[in-house]
Every structure is written in C-alpha cells, then in structure tokens.
Amino acid sequence: MALTLRAAAAVAAGSTRGLGRLFSTSFIPPMNSATPSAREQAEPSTNLFVSGLSKRTTTEKLHEAFSQFGEVVHARVVTDRVSGYSKGFGFVKYATLEDAAKGIEGMDGKFLDGWVIFAEYARPRQPTPPPQNNMASPYSRY
C-alpha cells in the first residue's frame, strides 16, 4: 500500500526519475558514498597469520605444510582450552622475510586437511589498556 502511495506521489509531482528509481531492478550506488575498502595489508614480517584451519589441524601438520617453502622457526595452532581442538587459525614464523613471502605465495588459498586456508602477514597485537579504576573486573586478565 505504501509503495503505491509513493508511486502515485511521484507521478503527481511529475518526477519521472523518482518513479524509475522506485521500480528499478538494478542497483546503482550513490555517487557520494565512499566505497568500502578491503582491510589494510600488514607490513611484511617473518610472522604469518594463517586462517581457515580445520578443527583437526595440528601444530605439526601446520609446520610440515609451511616448511616446504622455507625454514620454519616456529608454528602454532591456537586451540580451545576445553576441547583441545583448533580454533581455526594459527601462526607460522619463518627465519627470513623471503621465506615468509614464499610461504604466503605457496599456501594462500590452498587446501590443508580438506579446508582452504589463507596466509597473510601477521599484524602486531594491539596493547590492552589498563583498567580505569583500581578494581579489576572478575572476568578480565588483570
């Protein structure tokens, strides 16, 4: 009902542009809207963030898969404290930047344990602000 009232109001006002936009099937974004940009790439480092891991992926499997592309210093799959299964992401640290770049190129978008994984340079951890008062929350790490 509201739709027909809008259409009638647009016709009465003589605005054919409004009527065309109302019944248009194609979407044309407004000119002044900012296009959402992809996440900024982290600066190159020897530490890689790997996402999309299977729940069954182990640290050993991650180390083995990435060691094909260079010397892996350390590999770790982040696991759930209760179940012990993978949370779906992990970190791989290479000896050199060149090896890290080869690791990203070789494993980004590839299959590991039946799942497509994504590798990118890890971002540094954001520092957690200290509590605002002297009382620590019972659920915080402080």
JSON list of C-alpha atoms in Angstrom, two decimals, residues 2-93:
[
{"chain": "A", "resi": 2, "resn": "ALA", "atom": "CA", "xyz": [2.76, 2.43, 0.95]},
{"chain": "A", "resi": 3, "resn": "LEU", "atom": "CA", "xyz": [4.55, 1.55, -2.26]},
{"chain": "A", "resi": 4, "resn": "THR", "atom": "CA", "xyz": [1.60, 2.54, -4.43]},
{"chain": "A", "resi": 5, "resn": "LEU", "atom": "CA", "xyz": [1.18, 5.78, -2.49]},
{"chain": "A", "resi": 6, "resn": "ARG", "atom": "CA", "xyz": [4.82, 6.65, -3.12]},
{"chain": "A", "resi": 7, "resn": "ALA", "atom": "CA", "xyz": [4.46, 5.86, -6.81]},
{"chain": "A", "resi": 8, "resn": "ALA", "atom": "CA", "xyz": [1.30, 7.97, -7.05]},
{"chain": "A", "resi": 9, "resn": "ALA", "atom": "CA", "xyz": [3.01, 10.83, -5.23]},
{"chain": "A", "resi": 10, "resn": "ALA", "atom": "CA", "xyz": [5.97, 10.63, -7.61]},
{"chain": "A", "resi": 11, "resn": "VAL", "atom": "CA", "xyz": [3.71, 10.72, -10.67]},
{"chain": "A", "resi": 12, "resn": "ALA", "atom": "CA", "xyz": [1.68, 13.59, -9.25]},
{"chain": "A", "resi": 13, "resn": "ALA", "atom": "CA", "xyz": [4.83, 15.57, -8.61]},
{"chain": "A", "resi": 14, "resn": "GLY", "atom": "CA", "xyz": [5.92, 14.95, -12.19]},
{"chain": "A", "resi": 15, "resn": "SER", "atom": "CA", "xyz": [9.12, 13.29, -11.11]},
{"chain": "A", "resi": 16, "resn": "THR", "atom": "CA", "xyz": [9.70, 10.50, -13.61]},
{"chain": "A", "resi": 17, "resn": "ARG", "atom": "CA", "xyz": [13.20, 10.00, -12.22]},
{"chain": "A", "resi": 18, "resn": "GLY", "atom": "CA", "xyz": [11.75, 9.06, -8.81]},
{"chain": "A", "resi": 19, "resn": "LEU", "atom": "CA", "xyz": [9.31, 6.64, -10.39]},
{"chain": "A", "resi": 20, "resn": "GLY", "atom": "CA", "xyz": [12.05, 4.99, -12.41]},
{"chain": "A", "resi": 21, "resn": "ARG", "atom": "CA", "xyz": [14.23, 4.64, -9.34]},
{"chain": "A", "resi": 22, "resn": "LEU", "atom": "CA", "xyz": [11.33, 3.20, -7.36]},
{"chain": "A", "resi": 23, "resn": "PHE", "atom": "CA", "xyz": [10.73, 0.35, -9.79]},
{"chain": "A", "resi": 24, "resn": "SER", "atom": "CA", "xyz": [14.30, -0.14, -10.95]},
{"chain": "A", "resi": 25, "resn": "THR", "atom": "CA", "xyz": [15.70, -3.67, -10.76]},
{"chain": "A", "resi": 26, "resn": "SER", "atom": "CA", "xyz": [19.34, -2.67, -10.96]},
{"chain": "A", "resi": 27, "resn": "PHE", "atom": "CA", "xyz": [21.22, -1.09, -8.11]},
{"chain": "A", "resi": 28, "resn": "ILE", "atom": "CA", "xyz": [23.38, 1.94, -8.82]},
{"chain": "A", "resi": 29, "resn": "PRO", "atom": "CA", "xyz": [25.22, 3.17, -5.72]},
{"chain": "A", "resi": 30, "resn": "PRO", "atom": "CA", "xyz": [25.04, 6.88, -4.93]},
{"chain": "A", "resi": 31, "resn": "MET", "atom": "CA", "xyz": [27.91, 8.95, -6.25]},
{"chain": "A", "resi": 32, "resn": "ASN", "atom": "CA", "xyz": [28.89, 10.46, -2.91]},
{"chain": "A", "resi": 33, "resn": "SER", "atom": "CA", "xyz": [29.15, 7.20, -0.94]},
{"chain": "A", "resi": 34, "resn": "ALA", "atom": "CA", "xyz": [32.60, 6.04, -0.01]},
{"chain": "A", "resi": 35, "resn": "THR", "atom": "CA", "xyz": [33.44, 2.60, -1.32]},
{"chain": "A", "resi": 36, "resn": "PRO", "atom": "CA", "xyz": [34.32, 0.23, 1.49]},
{"chain": "A", "resi": 37, "resn": "SER", "atom": "CA", "xyz": [37.98, -0.68, 1.20]},
{"chain": "A", "resi": 38, "resn": "ALA", "atom": "CA", "xyz": [39.48, -4.04, 1.99]},
{"chain": "A", "resi": 39, "resn": "ARG", "atom": "CA", "xyz": [41.45, -4.44, 5.19]},
{"chain": "A", "resi": 40, "resn": "GLU", "atom": "CA", "xyz": [44.82, -2.82, 5.00]},
{"chain": "A", "resi": 41, "resn": "GLN", "atom": "CA", "xyz": [47.68, -5.18, 4.41]},
{"chain": "A", "resi": 42, "resn": "ALA", "atom": "CA", "xyz": [50.08, -5.61, 7.31]},
{"chain": "A", "resi": 43, "resn": "GLU", "atom": "CA", "xyz": [53.67, -4.69, 6.69]},
{"chain": "A", "resi": 44, "resn": "PRO", "atom": "CA", "xyz": [55.89, -7.64, 5.75]},
{"chain": "A", "resi": 45, "resn": "SER", "atom": "CA", "xyz": [57.33, -9.61, 8.66]},
{"chain": "A", "resi": 46, "resn": "THR", "atom": "CA", "xyz": [58.57, -13.13, 9.29]},
{"chain": "A", "resi": 47, "resn": "ASN", "atom": "CA", "xyz": [55.42, -13.93, 11.28]},
{"chain": "A", "resi": 48, "resn": "LEU", "atom": "CA", "xyz": [52.40, -15.16, 9.29]},
{"chain": "A", "resi": 49, "resn": "PHE", "atom": "CA", "xyz": [48.75, -15.38, 10.34]},
{"chain": "A", "resi": 50, "resn": "VAL", "atom": "CA", "xyz": [47.02, -18.47, 8.94]},
{"chain": "A", "resi": 51, "resn": "SER", "atom": "CA", "xyz": [43.22, -18.68, 8.98]},
{"chain": "A", "resi": 52, "resn": "GLY", "atom": "CA", "xyz": [40.65, -21.20, 7.78]},
{"chain": "A", "resi": 53, "resn": "LEU", "atom": "CA", "xyz": [42.25, -24.18, 9.50]},
{"chain": "A", "resi": 54, "resn": "SER", "atom": "CA", "xyz": [40.31, -27.35, 10.15]},
{"chain": "A", "resi": 55, "resn": "LYS", "atom": "CA", "xyz": [39.46, -28.30, 13.75]},
{"chain": "A", "resi": 56, "resn": "ARG", "atom": "CA", "xyz": [41.66, -31.37, 13.26]},
{"chain": "A", "resi": 57, "resn": "THR", "atom": "CA", "xyz": [44.75, -29.46, 12.09]},
{"chain": "A", "resi": 58, "resn": "THR", "atom": "CA", "xyz": [47.67, -29.84, 14.48]},
{"chain": "A", "resi": 59, "resn": "THR", "atom": "CA", "xyz": [50.76, -27.73, 15.01]},
{"chain": "A", "resi": 60, "resn": "GLU", "atom": "CA", "xyz": [52.87, -30.50, 13.46]},
{"chain": "A", "resi": 61, "resn": "LYS", "atom": "CA", "xyz": [50.75, -30.56, 10.28]},
{"chain": "A", "resi": 62, "resn": "LEU", "atom": "CA", "xyz": [50.94, -26.76, 10.01]},
{"chain": "A", "resi": 63, "resn": "HIS", "atom": "CA", "xyz": [54.73, -26.83, 10.48]},
{"chain": "A", "resi": 64, "resn": "GLU", "atom": "CA", "xyz": [55.09, -29.60, 7.89]},
{"chain": "A", "resi": 65, "resn": "ALA", "atom": "CA", "xyz": [52.91, -27.82, 5.30]},
{"chain": "A", "resi": 66, "resn": "PHE", "atom": "CA", "xyz": [54.73, -24.49, 5.56]},
{"chain": "A", "resi": 67, "resn": "SER", "atom": "CA", "xyz": [58.25, -25.93, 5.80]},
{"chain": "A", "resi": 68, "resn": "GLN", "atom": "CA", "xyz": [58.09, -26.73, 2.06]},
{"chain": "A", "resi": 69, "resn": "PHE", "atom": "CA", "xyz": [58.61, -23.02, 1.35]},
{"chain": "A", "resi": 70, "resn": "GLY", "atom": "CA", "xyz": [61.45, -22.17, 3.73]},
{"chain": "A", "resi": 71, "resn": "GLU", "atom": "CA", "xyz": [62.91, -22.59, 7.20]},
{"chain": "A", "resi": 72, "resn": "VAL", "atom": "CA", "xyz": [60.08, -22.51, 9.75]},
{"chain": "A", "resi": 73, "resn": "VAL", "atom": "CA", "xyz": [61.30, -21.32, 13.13]},
{"chain": "A", "resi": 74, "resn": "HIS", "atom": "CA", "xyz": [58.01, -21.83, 14.94]},
{"chain": "A", "resi": 75, "resn": "ALA", "atom": "CA", "xyz": [54.46, -22.88, 14.07]},
{"chain": "A", "resi": 76, "resn": "ARG", "atom": "CA", "xyz": [51.46, -22.84, 16.40]},
{"chain": "A", "resi": 77, "resn": "VAL", "atom": "CA", "xyz": [47.80, -23.69, 16.00]},
{"chain": "A", "resi": 78, "resn": "VAL", "atom": "CA", "xyz": [45.66, -21.80, 18.51]},
{"chain": "A", "resi": 79, "resn": "THR", "atom": "CA", "xyz": [43.47, -24.33, 20.33]},
{"chain": "A", "resi": 80, "resn": "ASP", "atom": "CA", "xyz": [40.41, -24.23, 22.54]},
{"chain": "A", "resi": 81, "resn": "ARG", "atom": "CA", "xyz": [41.27, -24.73, 26.22]},
{"chain": "A", "resi": 82, "resn": "VAL", "atom": "CA", "xyz": [38.37, -27.09, 26.89]},
{"chain": "A", "resi": 83, "resn": "SER", "atom": "CA", "xyz": [38.13, -29.27, 23.77]},
{"chain": "A", "resi": 84, "resn": "GLY", "atom": "CA", "xyz": [41.76, -29.05, 22.63]},
{"chain": "A", "resi": 85, "resn": "TYR", "atom": "CA", "xyz": [40.63, -28.60, 19.02]},
{"chain": "A", "resi": 86, "resn": "SER", "atom": "CA", "xyz": [41.90, -25.88, 16.73]},
{"chain": "A", "resi": 87, "resn": "LYS", "atom": "CA", "xyz": [40.11, -22.53, 16.85]},
{"chain": "A", "resi": 88, "resn": "GLY", "atom": "CA", "xyz": [40.64, -22.28, 13.09]},
{"chain": "A", "resi": 89, "resn": "PHE", "atom": "CA", "xyz": [43.73, -20.10, 12.99]},
{"chain": "A", "resi": 90, "resn": "GLY", "atom": "CA", "xyz": [47.41, -20.19, 13.81]},
{"chain": "A", "resi": 91, "resn": "PHE", "atom": "CA", "xyz": [50.79, -18.56, 13.34]},
{"chain": "A", "resi": 92, "resn": "VAL", "atom": "CA", "xyz": [53.92, -19.53, 11.42]},
{"chain": "A", "resi": 93, "resn": "LYS", "atom": "CA", "xyz": [57.27, -17.82, 11.95]}
]
